[in-house]
Coordinates of N, CA and C in Angstrom, one line a residue:
X794 N 2.4 -58.4 -105.7 CA 1.8 -59.9 -106.5 C 2.8 -60.3 -107.6
X795 N 3.0 -61.6 -107.1 CA 4.1 -62.2 -108.3 C 3.5 -61.9 -110.0
X796 N 4.5 -62.3 -110.5 CA 4.4 -62.1 -112.2 C 3.1 -62.9 -112.7
X797 N 3.4 -63.6 -112.5 CA 2.0 -65.1 -112.8 C 1.1 -64.2 -112.5
X798 N 0.3 -64.4 -110.9 CA -0.6 -63.5 -110.7 C -1.2 -62.2 -111.3
X799 N 0.2 -61.4 -111.6 CA -0.6 -60.4 -112.5 C -0.8 -60.1 -113.6
X800 N -0.7 -61.5 -114.2 CA -0.5 -61.4 -115.4 C -1.9 -62.1 -115.7
X801 N -2.2 -63.0 -115.0 CA -3.8 -64.1 -114.4 C -5.1 -62.9 -114.5
X802 N -4.7 -61.8 -113.5 CA -5.3 -60.8 -113.0 C -5.8 -59.8 -114.2
X803 N -4.2 -59.5 -114.8 CA -4.7 -58.3 -116.2 C -5.7 -59.2 -117.4
X804 N -6.1 -60.9 -117.5 CA -5.8 -61.5 -118.4 C -7.5 -61.4 -118.4
X805 N -7.4 -61.4 -116.8 CA -9.2 -61.7 -116.6 C -9.9 -60.2 -116.4
X806 N -9.3 -59.7 -116.5 CA -9.7 -57.9 -116.2 C -9.8 -57.8 -117.9
X807 N -9.4 -58.5 -118.7 CA -9.5 -57.8 -120.1 C -10.5 -58.8 -120.7
X808 N -10.7 -60.4 -120.5 CA -12.5 -61.0 -120.5 C -13.2 -60.3 -120.0
X809 N -13.6 -60.2 -118.7 CA -15.0 -59.4 -118.2 C -14.6 -58.0 -118.8
X810 N -13.8 -57.2 -119.3 CA -13.8 -55.7 -119.9 C -14.8 -56.6 -121.2
X811 N -14.3 -57.1 -122.3 CA -14.6 -57.5 -123.3 C -16.0 -58.0 -123.0
X812 N -16.5 -59.0 -122.1 CA -17.4 -59.4 -121.7 C -19.1 -58.3 -122.0
X813 N -18.3 -56.9 -121.0 CA -19.1 -56.1 -120.5 C -19.3 -55.3 -121.9
X814 N -18.5 -55.0 -122.8 CA -18.7 -55.0 -124.0 C -19.6 -55.6 -124.9
X815 N -19.9 -56.6 -124.7 CA -20.7 -57.3 -125.5 C -22.1 -56.8 -124.8
X816 N -22.1 -57.0 -123.4 CA -23.4 -57.0 -122.7 C -23.5 -55.2 -122.5
X817 N -22.8 -54.1 -123.4 CA -23.5 -53.2 -123.5 C -23.8 -52.3 -122.2
X818 N -22.4 -52.8 -121.1 CA -22.8 -52.0 -119.8 C -22.2 -50.9 -120.1
X819 N -21.5 -50.4 -120.6 CA -21.5 -49.1 -120.8 C -20.0 -48.6 -119.5
X820 N -19.1 -50.0 -119.2 CA -18.7 -50.0 -118.1 C -17.0 -49.5 -118.8
X821 N -16.3 -48.3 -118.5 CA -15.1 -48.4 -118.7 C -14.1 -49.6 -117.8
X822 N -12.3 -50.0 -117.8 CA -12.1 -50.8 -117.4 C -11.7 -50.4 -116.0
X823 N -11.7 -48.9 -116.0 CA -11.3 -48.8 -114.4 C -12.4 -49.5 -113.2
X824 N -13.6 -48.6 -113.8 CA -15.1 -49.3 -113.2 C -15.3 -50.7 -112.9
X825 N -14.7 -51.7 -113.6 CA -15.0 -52.4 -113.5 C -14.3 -53.4 -112.8
X826 N -13.0 -53.3 -112.8 CA -12.0 -53.0 -111.7 C -11.8 -52.9 -110.6
X827 N -12.5 -52.1 -110.2 CA -13.0 -51.5 -108.9 C -13.9 -52.4 -108.4
X828 N -15.2 -52.6 -109.7 CA -15.9 -53.3 -109.3 C -15.7 -55.2 -108.7
X829 N -14.8 -55.8 -109.6 CA -14.7 -56.7 -109.4 C -13.7 -57.1 -107.9
X830 N -12.8 -56.4 -107.6 CA -12.4 -55.6 -106.3 C -13.2 -55.6 -105.3
X831 N -14.6 -55.2 -105.1 CA -15.6 -54.9 -104.0 C -15.7 -56.4 -104.1
X832 N -16.2 -57.0 -105.4 CA -16.9 -58.7 -105.0 C -15.8 -58.9 -104.5
X833 N -14.1 -59.7 -104.7 CA -13.0 -60.5 -104.2 C -13.1 -59.6 -102.5
X834 N -13.7 -58.5 -101.7 CA -13.4 -58.0 -100.6 C -15.0 -58.5 -99.9
X835 N -15.4 -59.1 -100.8 CA -16.7 -60.1 -100.2 C -18.0 -59.9 -100.2
X836 N -18.0 -58.2 -101.0 CA -19.8 -57.5 -101.2 C -20.2 -58.3 -102.1
X837 N -21.5 -58.0 -102.0 CA -22.5 -59.0 -102.8 C -22.8 -58.1 -104.4
X838 N -22.4 -59.4 -105.3 CA -22.4 -58.7 -106.7 C -23.8 -58.6 -107.1
X839 N -24.6 -58.7 -106.4 CA -26.2 -58.5 -106.9 C -26.6 -56.9 -106.2
X840 N -26.1 -56.9 -105.4 CA -26.0 -55.2 -104.3 C -25.3 -54.5 -104.9
X841 N -24.5 -54.8 -105.6 CA -23.3 -53.9 -106.3 C -23.9 -53.8 -107.9
X842 N -24.8 -54.6 -108.0 CA -25.6 -54.0 -109.8 C -26.9 -53.4 -109.7
X843 N -27.2 -52.9 -108.3 CA -28.5 -52.5 -107.6 C -27.9 -50.9 -107.7
X844 N -26.7 -50.9 -106.8 CA -26.2 -49.7 -107.1 C -25.4 -48.9 -108.2
X845 N -24.6 -49.5 -109.1 CA -24.7 -48.9 -110.4 C -25.6 -49.1 -111.3
X846 N -27.1 -49.6 -111.2 CA -28.1 -49.0 -112.5 C -28.7 -47.8 -111.3
X847 N -28.9 -47.7 -110.2 CA -29.2 -46.8 -109.8 C -28.3 -45.6 -110.1
X848 N -27.1 -45.6 -109.8 CA -26.4 -44.7 -110.3 C -26.3 -44.2 -112.0
X849 N -26.5 -45.1 -112.7 CA -26.6 -44.8 -114.3 C -28.1 -44.2 -114.5
X850 N -28.5 -44.4 -113.9 CA -30.0 -43.8 -113.7 C -30.1 -42.2 -113.0
X851 N -29.6 -42.0 -112.0 CA -29.6 -40.8 -111.4 C -28.3 -39.6 -112.6
X852 N -27.7 -40.0 -113.2 CA -27.0 -40.0 -114.3 C -27.2 -39.2 -115.2
X853 N -28.3 -40.3 -115.8 CA -28.7 -39.9 -117.1 C -30.0 -39.2 -116.4
X854 N -30.7 -39.0 -115.4 CA -31.5 -37.9 -115.5 C -31.3 -36.5 -115.1
X855 N -29.9 -36.9 -114.7 CA -29.7 -34.8 -114.2 C -29.3 -34.3 -115.3
X856 N -29.6 -33.1 -115.1 CA -29.1 -32.2 -116.1 C -27.3 -32.4 -116.4
X857 N -27.1 -32.0 -117.2 CA -26.0 -31.6 -117.6 C -25.3 -30.4 -116.8
X858 N -24.1 -30.8 -116.3 CA -23.4 -29.3 -115.5 C -23.2 -28.1 -116.3
X859 N -23.4 -27.1 -115.7 CA -23.2 -25.8 -116.5 C -21.8 -25.7 -116.6
X860 N -20.8 -25.1 -117.4 CA -19.0 -24.9 -117.4 C -19.3 -23.4 -116.3
X861 N -18.0 -23.9 -115.4 CA -17.7 -22.4 -114.5 C -17.1 -21.0 -115.5
X862 N -18.2 -20.1 -115.1 CA -17.3 -19.0 -115.9 C -16.5 -18.0 -115.1
X863 N -15.4 -17.7 -116.7 CA -14.3 -17.3 -116.0 C -14.0 -15.6 -116.0
X864 N -13.6 -15.0 -115.0 CA -14.2 -13.5 -114.9 C -12.8 -12.8 -115.0

């Protein structure tokens, strides 16, 4: 990737992350960059939204992991 394209990609990710924070999505930069990459590959953004919401619901409704005991 040429330097100008890399700079544009970083700026786009930063803008997307700021908008994500304003909308209180709870997405971190890495997750957001993965979702953007998936959209760039042609995945449907609405379908990704459903997947992310379902994952978030399952994570919030599952009990916290128990720490492994060390013997």
